[in-house]
């Protein structure tokens, strides 16, 4: 199947000289509009091109329709942005431990950059807090939670939680 000069597939139909020079300005007779309506038609074409899959099959016929299309497309883009940000927020907050870890590490990073410390010391402090926050529970009141358990259950829980470190020290 041949590819025509206009990019279409199929048998190429010879076009007249008028067809070669036709574009959206001439097809919509935008060049006959006043200056404000020309700008509005241009903004409509831009928003349609940027915010839609395709264009050309349905198009506004007057200034009021163009304005309506522009507003609807902009509202649609804003709604799409809100939906994406909500999904991102849900995914980011789905793990409370990770959220707390990121928040704490950002605070530590800000604190370290606010001090005039040697790079090696900053790296050691940073490494320590990475280790410390990776071992900390997401529960802020972990001690009170542990103290509310019966002593034999609490001891088993603590032994099991720190089993790898006890084995490493033996």
PDB file of C-alpha atoms in Angstrom, residues 21-92:
ATOM      1  CA  UNK A  21      -2.485  25.309   0.340  1.00  0.00           C
ATOM      2  CA  UNK A  22      -5.456  24.599   2.621  1.00  0.00           C
ATOM      3  CA  UNK A  23      -4.878  24.571   6.356  1.00  0.00           C
ATOM      4  CA  UNK A  24      -6.920  25.052   9.511  1.00  0.00           C
ATOM      5  CA  UNK A  25      -6.839  28.838   9.131  1.00  0.00           C
ATOM      6  CA  UNK A  26      -8.357  28.728   5.662  1.00  0.00           C
ATOM      7  CA  UNK A  27     -10.723  25.823   6.385  1.00  0.00           C
ATOM      8  CA  UNK A  28     -12.221  27.592   9.424  1.00  0.00           C
ATOM      9  CA  UNK A  29     -11.939  30.978   7.679  1.00  0.00           C
ATOM     10  CA  UNK A  30     -10.026  32.305  10.672  1.00  0.00           C
ATOM     11  CA  UNK A  31      -8.231  34.852   8.505  1.00  0.00           C
ATOM     12  CA  UNK A  32     -11.572  36.656   8.090  1.00  0.00           C
ATOM     13  CA  UNK A  33     -12.110  37.029  11.873  1.00  0.00           C
ATOM     14  CA  UNK A  34     -11.268  40.065  13.969  1.00  0.00           C
ATOM     15  CA  UNK A  35      -8.026  39.967  15.965  1.00  0.00           C
ATOM     16  CA  UNK A  36      -9.548  38.793  19.285  1.00  0.00           C
ATOM     17  CA  UNK A  37     -11.433  35.946  17.611  1.00  0.00           C
ATOM     18  CA  UNK A  38      -8.262  34.888  15.768  1.00  0.00           C
ATOM     19  CA  UNK A  39      -6.392  34.630  19.072  1.00  0.00           C
ATOM     20  CA  UNK A  40      -9.275  32.673  20.579  1.00  0.00           C
ATOM     21  CA  UNK A  41      -9.306  30.270  17.614  1.00  0.00           C
ATOM     22  CA  UNK A  42      -5.540  29.820  17.971  1.00  0.00           C
ATOM     23  CA  UNK A  43      -5.799  29.109  21.708  1.00  0.00           C
ATOM     24  CA  UNK A  44      -8.583  26.620  20.961  1.00  0.00           C
ATOM     25  CA  UNK A  45      -6.408  24.807  18.422  1.00  0.00           C
ATOM     26  CA  UNK A  46      -3.491  24.732  20.870  1.00  0.00           C
ATOM     27  CA  UNK A  47      -5.559  23.384  23.785  1.00  0.00           C
ATOM     28  CA  UNK A  48      -7.214  20.827  21.519  1.00  0.00           C
ATOM     29  CA  UNK A  49      -3.867  19.677  20.161  1.00  0.00           C
ATOM     30  CA  UNK A  50      -2.171  19.461  23.561  1.00  0.00           C
ATOM     31  CA  UNK A  51      -5.040  18.054  25.621  1.00  0.00           C
ATOM     32  CA  UNK A  52      -6.841  15.712  23.246  1.00  0.00           C
ATOM     33  CA  UNK A  53      -6.127  12.536  21.359  1.00  0.00           C
ATOM     34  CA  UNK A  54      -7.218  14.000  18.065  1.00  0.00           C
ATOM     35  CA  UNK A  55      -9.120  16.853  16.552  1.00  0.00           C
ATOM     36  CA  UNK A  56     -10.851  17.774  13.367  1.00  0.00           C
ATOM     37  CA  UNK A  57     -13.956  15.587  13.352  1.00  0.00           C
ATOM     38  CA  UNK A  58     -15.928  17.933  15.625  1.00  0.00           C
ATOM     39  CA  UNK A  59     -15.022  21.561  15.927  1.00  0.00           C
ATOM     40  CA  UNK A  60     -16.664  24.705  17.273  1.00  0.00           C
ATOM     41  CA  UNK A  61     -18.321  26.956  14.749  1.00  0.00           C
ATOM     42  CA  UNK A  62     -18.335  30.263  16.607  1.00  0.00           C
ATOM     43  CA  UNK A  63     -16.553  32.225  19.323  1.00  0.00           C
ATOM     44  CA  UNK A  64     -18.812  31.105  22.168  1.00  0.00           C
ATOM     45  CA  UNK A  65     -18.326  27.428  21.284  1.00  0.00           C
ATOM     46  CA  UNK A  66     -14.544  27.905  21.099  1.00  0.00           C
ATOM     47  CA  UNK A  67     -14.529  29.564  24.519  1.00  0.00           C
ATOM     48  CA  UNK A  68     -16.618  26.736  25.950  1.00  0.00           C
ATOM     49  CA  UNK A  69     -14.268  24.106  24.463  1.00  0.00           C
ATOM     50  CA  UNK A  70     -11.200  25.841  25.886  1.00  0.00           C
ATOM     51  CA  UNK A  71     -12.724  26.050  29.374  1.00  0.00           C
ATOM     52  CA  UNK A  72     -13.855  22.405  29.314  1.00  0.00           C
ATOM     53  CA  UNK A  73     -10.424  21.226  28.158  1.00  0.00           C
ATOM     54  CA  UNK A  74      -8.636  23.250  30.842  1.00  0.00           C
ATOM     55  CA  UNK A  75     -11.004  21.953  33.543  1.00  0.00           C
ATOM     56  CA  UNK A  76     -10.387  18.425  32.276  1.00  0.00           C
ATOM     57  CA  UNK A  77      -6.620  18.915  32.454  1.00  0.00           C
ATOM     58  CA  UNK A  78      -6.871  20.279  36.019  1.00  0.00           C
ATOM     59  CA  UNK A  79      -9.086  17.351  37.086  1.00  0.00           C
ATOM     60  CA  UNK A  80      -6.633  14.903  35.538  1.00  0.00           C
ATOM     61  CA  UNK A  81      -3.800  16.557  37.468  1.00  0.00           C
ATOM     62  CA  UNK A  82      -5.757  16.319  40.730  1.00  0.00           C
ATOM     63  CA  UNK A  83      -6.487  12.644  40.121  1.00  0.00           C
ATOM     64  CA  UNK A  84      -2.805  11.917  39.503  1.00  0.00           C
ATOM     65  CA  UNK A  85      -1.752  13.827  42.622  1.00  0.00           C
ATOM     66  CA  UNK A  86      -4.321  11.975  44.759  1.00  0.00           C
ATOM     67  CA  UNK A  87      -3.133   8.604  43.485  1.00  0.00           C
ATOM     68  CA  UNK A  88       0.472   9.606  44.151  1.00  0.00           C
ATOM     69  CA  UNK A  89      -0.399  10.755  47.681  1.00  0.00           C
ATOM     70  CA  UNK A  90      -2.182   7.474  48.432  1.00  0.00           C
ATOM     71  CA  UNK A  91       0.753   5.438  47.166  1.00  0.00           C
ATOM     72  CA  UNK A  92       3.273   7.524  49.112  1.00  0.00           C
TER      73      UNK A  92
END
